[in-house]
Amino acid sequence: MAAPGRVAAFRLPPLPTIGEIIKLFRLKAQRQLSQNFLLDLRLTDKIVKQAGELKNAHVCEVGPGPGGITRSILSAGVEQLLLIEKDARFIPGLQMLSEAAPGKVRIVHGDILTYKMEKAFPKHLKKDWEDEPPDIHIIGNLPFSVSTPLIIKWLENVSKKDGPFSYGRTQMTLTFQKEVGERLTANPGGNQRSRLSIMAQHLCTVEKCFIIPGQAFVPKPEVDVAVVHFTPLVQPKIQQPFELVEKVVRSVFQFRRKYCFRGLETLFPESGRLKRTEQLMMTANVDPTLRPFQLSMSQFRNLCNTYRKMCDEDPSLFVFNYREELKQKKKTRNLLQSTSQPEQTEEEDQL
């Protein structure tokens, strides 16, 4: 019996092990879906611990699979757990967990990339953006194939304060291929500094928690796995629309090994390209001979703010697409030289 005035900790009743669940329902990880099962409950507990205090919290777990992390989340004493699973094979095993924790688990058979999270949690949990994060957490051992497009989608949601972030600065604890985790957390000058580094770090505090060796998973992936924690910032470091920041950052990293000047040129049409690129870099006070991975967040902020002013003065700039310009040039050249195959330009080769 619990001591007077104390609430007994929630404990799951005896259940088959994750390995037994896999055998019972004949579950097999599908390589085409980049599925890898984590069976060690000590590791799933460690992942859940990185999310912070979950007692009486509302949690959404993405891709629970056979339910290893799910058990650790329930054992943390959450109020409600929403499971979003795309693969129907895992639903019966998750229903066993739901029955073992009456009233705590809701299972959605669907795709997290299209699932509308604006109505996933009770309205009373909403907090103002300037307040502390709401008592809502997103946790997931993500398949490698979906992890990057999903975090980009959620970063856009952070920027626009919609989706799961319509409730406030919802925190996320997610797994990524080790290399992607290193990109998300890379500092200026680091080998892994990339577009993903800037897009994540200008919107969130991003922490690499720990590395899980590949052999801990079944089947064993060829790489290790990083656990990364995200907390949205009250104020983004670059206060411009997501699409504009993404376009500038993508352009800079288009020619990663060249001077940043080379990538920024692709923001402008061929007519006046050199003059406008020089104007952008001078106004933003950025050294054109720096490599993309050497640029600091403040330099990216200056570039985005300056580019925004240039777009305000000439709205056609923002809709300009460098790749489309290249396609048109190639099409024209093919018409003029229909008797011989033209060589690729350096730009086409790199793109």
Coordinates of C-alpha atoms in Angstrom, one line a residue:
M1 CA 0.0 0.0 0.0
A2 CA 1.2 3.5 -0.8
A3 CA 2.1 5.7 2.1
P4 CA -0.7 8.2 3.1
G5 CA -0.6 11.4 1.0
R6 CA 1.6 9.7 -1.7
V7 CA 0.5 8.5 -5.1
A8 CA 1.8 5.1 -6.0
A9 CA 4.1 5.0 -9.1
F10 CA 2.4 3.7 -12.2
R11 CA 3.7 0.2 -13.1
L12 CA 2.8 -1.9 -16.1
P13 CA 1.5 -5.4 -15.3
P14 CA 3.6 -8.4 -16.3
L15 CA 3.8 -8.4 -20.1
P16 CA 5.7 -10.4 -22.8
T17 CA 9.1 -9.0 -23.5
I18 CA 9.7 -7.0 -26.7
G19 CA 11.5 -10.0 -28.1
E20 CA 8.5 -12.2 -27.3
I21 CA 6.1 -9.6 -28.9
I22 CA 8.2 -9.7 -32.1
K23 CA 8.0 -13.5 -32.2
L24 CA 4.3 -13.6 -31.2
F25 CA 3.2 -11.3 -34.0
R26 CA 5.9 -12.5 -36.4
L27 CA 7.3 -9.0 -36.7
K28 CA 10.2 -8.5 -39.0
A29 CA 12.0 -5.2 -39.5
Q30 CA 11.6 -4.0 -43.2
R31 CA 14.8 -2.7 -44.6
Q32 CA 13.0 -0.6 -47.3
L33 CA 11.4 1.3 -44.4
S34 CA 14.8 1.5 -42.6
Q35 CA 13.2 -0.1 -39.5
N36 CA 15.5 -1.1 -36.5
F37 CA 14.1 -2.4 -33.2
L38 CA 15.6 -1.3 -29.9
L39 CA 15.1 -4.2 -27.4
D40 CA 17.2 -3.1 -24.5
L41 CA 14.8 -1.5 -22.0
R42 CA 17.8 0.1 -20.2
L43 CA 18.5 2.1 -23.4
T44 CA 14.8 2.9 -24.0
D45 CA 14.6 4.2 -20.4
K46 CA 17.7 6.3 -21.0
I47 CA 16.2 7.9 -24.2
V48 CA 13.0 8.7 -22.2
K49 CA 15.0 10.2 -19.4
Q50 CA 16.5 12.8 -21.8
A51 CA 13.0 14.2 -22.4
G52 CA 12.9 15.5 -18.9
E53 CA 10.1 15.1 -16.2
L54 CA 7.3 13.2 -17.8
K55 CA 5.1 12.5 -14.7
N56 CA 1.5 13.5 -15.6
A57 CA 2.7 14.8 -19.0
H58 CA 1.1 14.3 -22.4
V59 CA 3.4 12.5 -24.9
C60 CA 3.3 11.7 -28.6
E61 CA 5.5 8.8 -29.6
V62 CA 6.4 8.6 -33.3
G63 CA 6.8 5.2 -34.8
P64 CA 6.6 3.1 -31.6
G65 CA 7.1 -0.2 -33.6
P66 CA 7.0 -3.2 -31.2
G67 CA 6.7 -0.8 -28.2
G68 CA 10.1 -0.7 -26.4
I69 CA 10.2 3.1 -25.9
T70 CA 6.5 3.0 -25.3
R71 CA 6.9 0.9 -22.1
S72 CA 9.6 3.3 -20.8
I73 CA 7.3 6.3 -21.4
L74 CA 4.4 4.6 -19.6
S75 CA 6.7 3.7 -16.7
A76 CA 7.6 7.4 -16.4
G77 CA 4.0 8.0 -15.2
V78 CA 2.6 10.0 -18.1
E79 CA -1.0 11.2 -18.1
Q80 CA -1.7 10.4 -21.8
L81 CA 0.3 8.7 -24.5
L82 CA -0.5 9.2 -28.2
L83 CA 1.1 6.5 -30.5
I84 CA 1.3 7.2 -34.2
E85 CA 2.3 4.1 -36.2
K86 CA 2.3 3.8 -39.9
D87 CA 2.9 0.0 -40.1
A88 CA -0.3 -1.9 -39.4
R89 CA 1.7 -5.0 -38.3
F90 CA 2.6 -3.3 -35.0
I91 CA -0.9 -2.3 -34.0
P92 CA -1.9 -5.6 -32.2
G93 CA 1.2 -5.5 -30.0
L94 CA 0.6 -1.8 -29.2
Q95 CA -3.0 -2.7 -28.3
M96 CA -1.7 -5.1 -25.7
L97 CA 0.2 -2.2 -24.1
S98 CA -2.9 0.0 -24.3
E99 CA -5.0 -2.7 -22.4
A100 CA -2.2 -2.9 -19.8
A101 CA -2.5 0.8 -19.1
P102 CA -6.3 1.5 -19.2
G103 CA -7.2 5.0 -20.3
K104 CA -3.6 6.2 -20.9
V105 CA -2.9 5.1 -24.5
R106 CA -4.4 6.3 -27.8
I107 CA -3.3 4.6 -31.0
V108 CA -3.4 6.2 -34.4
H109 CA -2.7 4.1 -37.5
G110 CA -1.3 6.8 -39.8
D111 CA 1.7 8.6 -41.2
I112 CA 3.3 11.3 -39.0
L113 CA 4.3 13.3 -42.1
T114 CA 0.6 13.9 -42.8
Y115 CA -1.0 13.6 -39.4
K116 CA -2.5 16.9 -38.1
M117 CA -1.1 17.5 -34.7
E118 CA -3.0 20.8 -34.0
K119 CA -5.7 18.8 -32.3
A120 CA -3.6 16.0 -30.8
F121 CA -3.7 17.3 -27.3
P122 CA -6.2 18.9 -24.9
K123 CA -6.6 22.7 -25.3
H124 CA -6.0 23.4 -21.6
L125 CA -2.3 22.4 -22.1
K126 CA -1.6 25.4 -24.4
K127 CA 0.9 28.0 -23.2
D128 CA 2.0 31.3 -24.6
W129 CA 5.2 31.1 -26.7
E130 CA 7.1 33.2 -24.1
D131 CA 6.2 30.9 -21.3
E132 CA 7.9 27.8 -20.2
P133 CA 7.4 24.8 -22.6
P134 CA 4.0 23.1 -22.2
D135 CA 3.7 19.7 -20.5
I136 CA 3.8 18.0 -24.0
H137 CA 6.6 16.0 -25.4
I138 CA 7.4 14.3 -28.7
I139 CA 9.6 11.2 -28.5
G140 CA 10.6 8.8 -31.3
N141 CA 13.1 6.3 -32.6
L142 CA 12.7 7.5 -36.1
P143 CA 13.4 5.4 -39.2
F144 CA 16.4 6.9 -41.0
S145 CA 14.3 7.3 -44.2
V146 CA 11.9 9.7 -42.5
S147 CA 14.0 11.5 -39.9
T148 CA 15.4 14.4 -42.0
P149 CA 12.2 15.3 -43.9
L150 CA 10.3 15.1 -40.6
I151 CA 12.6 17.3 -38.6
I152 CA 12.6 19.9 -41.5
K153 CA 8.8 19.8 -41.4
W154 CA 8.7 20.2 -37.6
L155 CA 11.3 23.1 -37.8
E156 CA 9.0 24.8 -40.2
N157 CA 6.1 24.2 -37.7
V158 CA 8.3 25.8 -35.0
S159 CA 8.9 28.9 -37.2
K160 CA 5.2 29.3 -37.9
K161 CA 4.1 28.2 -34.4
D162 CA 1.7 25.6 -35.8
G163 CA 1.3 21.8 -35.8
P164 CA 2.6 20.4 -32.5
F165 CA 3.9 23.9 -31.6
S166 CA 0.5 25.5 -31.6
Y167 CA 0.5 24.5 -27.9
G168 CA 3.7 26.4 -27.2
R169 CA 7.4 25.4 -27.3
T170 CA 6.8 21.7 -27.3
Q171 CA 10.0 19.7 -26.7
M172 CA 11.3 16.8 -28.9
T173 CA 13.6 13.9 -28.1
L174 CA 14.4 12.0 -31.3
T175 CA 16.9 9.5 -32.7
F176 CA 18.9 10.1 -35.9
Q177 CA 21.6 8.4 -37.8
K178 CA 24.8 9.5 -36.0
E179 CA 26.0 11.7 -38.9
V180 CA 22.6 13.5 -39.1
G181 CA 22.8 14.1 -35.3
E182 CA 26.3 15.6 -35.7
R183 CA 25.0 17.9 -38.5
L184 CA 22.1 19.1 -36.3
T185 CA 24.5 20.0 -33.5
A186 CA 27.7 21.1 -35.5
N187 CA 29.4 24.4 -34.6
P188 CA 30.8 26.9 -37.2
G189 CA 34.0 25.5 -38.8
G190 CA 33.1 21.9 -38.0
N191 CA 33.2 19.3 -40.7
Q192 CA 29.5 18.4 -40.3
R193 CA 28.3 22.1 -40.3
S194 CA 25.5 22.1 -42.9
R195 CA 22.1 23.5 -43.9
L196 CA 20.5 21.3 -41.2
S197 CA 22.8 22.9 -38.6
I198 CA 21.6 26.4 -39.4
M199 CA 17.9 25.5 -39.8
A200 CA 17.8 23.7 -36.5
Q201 CA 20.0 25.9 -34.3
H202 CA 18.4 29.2 -35.4
L203 CA 15.0 28.0 -34.2
C204 CA 15.9 25.6 -31.3
T205 CA 18.3 24.8 -28.6
V206 CA 19.7 21.5 -30.0
E207 CA 21.5 19.0 -27.7
K208 CA 23.2 15.8 -28.7
C209 CA 22.4 13.6 -25.6
F210 CA 24.3 10.3 -26.3
I211 CA 25.2 7.8 -28.9
I212 CA 23.6 4.3 -29.2
P213 CA 25.9 1.7 -30.8
G214 CA 24.4 0.1 -33.9
Q215 CA 24.7 -3.4 -32.4
A216 CA 22.0 -2.4 -29.8
F217 CA 19.4 -2.6 -32.6
V218 CA 17.8 -5.5 -34.4
P219 CA 18.6 -5.8 -37.2
K220 CA 21.9 -4.0 -36.7
P221 CA 22.2 -0.8 -38.9
E222 CA 25.5 0.0 -40.5
V223 CA 25.8 3.2 -38.4
D224 CA 25.4 4.3 -34.8
V225 CA 22.5 6.3 -33.6
A226 CA 22.4 9.7 -31.9
V227 CA 19.7 10.8 -29.5
V228 CA 19.0 14.6 -29.9
H229 CA 16.8 16.9 -27.8
F230 CA 15.2 20.0 -29.1
T231 CA 13.7 23.0 -27.2
P232 CA 12.2 25.8 -29.4
L233 CA 13.7 29.2 -28.7
V234 CA 11.5 32.1 -27.6
Q235 CA 13.1 34.2 -30.3
P236 CA 14.6 32.7 -33.4
K237 CA 18.1 33.8 -34.1
I238 CA 17.1 34.8 -37.7
Q239 CA 13.8 36.6 -37.6
Q240 CA 12.7 36.0 -41.2
P241 CA 10.1 33.7 -42.8
F242 CA 11.2 30.0 -42.8
E243 CA 11.1 29.8 -46.6
L244 CA 13.4 32.8 -47.0
V245 CA 16.0 31.5 -44.4
E246 CA 15.8 28.0 -46.0
K247 CA 16.4 29.4 -49.5
V248 CA 19.5 31.5 -48.4
V249 CA 21.0 28.7 -46.4
R250 CA 20.4 26.1 -49.1
S251 CA 22.0 28.4 -51.6
V252 CA 25.1 29.0 -49.4
F253 CA 25.6 25.2 -48.9
Q254 CA 25.0 24.4 -52.6
F255 CA 28.7 24.5 -53.3
R256 CA 30.0 23.4 -49.9
R257 CA 33.7 23.3 -50.8
K258 CA 33.8 26.6 -52.6
Y259 CA 33.8 30.1 -51.3
C260 CA 30.4 31.2 -49.9
F261 CA 30.3 33.8 -52.7
R262 CA 29.8 31.0 -55.2
G263 CA 26.6 29.7 -53.6
L264 CA 25.1 33.1 -52.9
E265 CA 25.4 33.9 -56.6
T266 CA 22.6 31.4 -57.2
L267 CA 20.1 33.7 -55.5
F268 CA 20.2 36.0 -58.4
P269 CA 19.4 35.9 -62.2
E270 CA 22.3 35.8 -64.6
S271 CA 21.7 39.4 -65.6
G272 CA 23.2 41.5 -62.8
R273 CA 24.3 38.4 -60.8
L274 CA 27.8 39.6 -59.9
K275 CA 26.8 43.1 -58.9
R276 CA 23.9 41.9 -56.7
T277 CA 26.0 39.2 -55.0
E278 CA 28.7 41.8 -54.2
Q279 CA 26.0 44.1 -52.9
L280 CA 24.6 41.3 -50.7
M281 CA 27.9 40.4 -49.2
M282 CA 29.1 44.0 -48.6
T283 CA 25.9 45.0 -46.9
A284 CA 25.8 41.9 -44.8
N285 CA 29.5 42.4 -43.9
V286 CA 30.4 38.8 -44.8
D287 CA 33.9 37.9 -46.2
P288 CA 33.2 36.3 -49.6
T289 CA 36.2 34.0 -49.3
L290 CA 34.8 32.1 -46.3
R291 CA 33.6 28.5 -46.9
P292 CA 29.9 27.9 -46.1
F293 CA 30.7 25.8 -43.0
Q294 CA 32.8 28.7 -41.6
L295 CA 29.9 31.2 -41.4
S296 CA 28.5 32.0 -38.0
M297 CA 24.8 32.3 -37.1
S298 CA 25.1 36.1 -37.0
Q299 CA 26.6 36.1 -40.5
F300 CA 23.7 34.0 -41.8
R301 CA 21.3 36.4 -40.0
N302 CA 22.9 39.4 -41.8
L303 CA 22.7 37.6 -45.2
C304 CA 19.0 36.7 -44.6
N305 CA 18.1 40.3 -43.5
T306 CA 19.9 41.9 -46.4
Y307 CA 18.4 39.4 -48.9
R308 CA 15.0 40.2 -47.5
K309 CA 15.5 43.9 -48.1
M310 CA 16.6 43.2 -51.7
C311 CA 13.5 41.0 -52.2
D312 CA 11.3 43.8 -50.9
E313 CA 12.8 46.1 -53.4
D314 CA 12.5 43.6 -56.3
P315 CA 9.8 40.9 -55.5
S316 CA 10.9 38.8 -58.5
L317 CA 14.1 37.9 -56.7
F318 CA 12.4 35.6 -54.2
V319 CA 10.6 33.5 -56.9
F320 CA 13.8 33.2 -59.0
N321 CA 14.9 29.6 -59.3
Y322 CA 18.5 29.0 -60.3
R323 CA 17.9 25.4 -61.3
E324 CA 15.1 26.5 -63.7
E325 CA 17.4 29.0 -65.2
L326 CA 20.0 26.3 -65.8
K327 CA 17.4 24.0 -67.4
Q328 CA 16.3 26.8 -69.7
K329 CA 19.9 27.5 -70.7
K330 CA 20.5 23.9 -71.4
K331 CA 17.3 23.6 -73.5
T332 CA 18.3 26.6 -75.6
R333 CA 21.8 25.3 -76.1
N334 CA 20.5 21.9 -77.2
L335 CA 18.3 23.6 -79.8
L336 CA 21.3 25.5 -81.1
Q337 CA 23.6 22.5 -81.1
S338 CA 21.2 19.7 -81.9
T339 CA 23.8 17.9 -84.0
S340 CA 26.2 17.4 -81.0
Q341 CA 25.8 16.6 -77.3
P342 CA 26.9 19.7 -75.3
E343 CA 29.2 19.3 -72.4
Q344 CA 27.8 19.9 -68.9
T345 CA 28.7 23.2 -67.3
E346 CA 30.4 23.2 -63.9
E347 CA 27.2 24.4 -62.3
E348 CA 25.1 21.6 -63.8
D349 CA 27.7 19.1 -62.8
Q350 CA 27.7 20.2 -59.2
L351 CA 24.0 20.4 -58.9

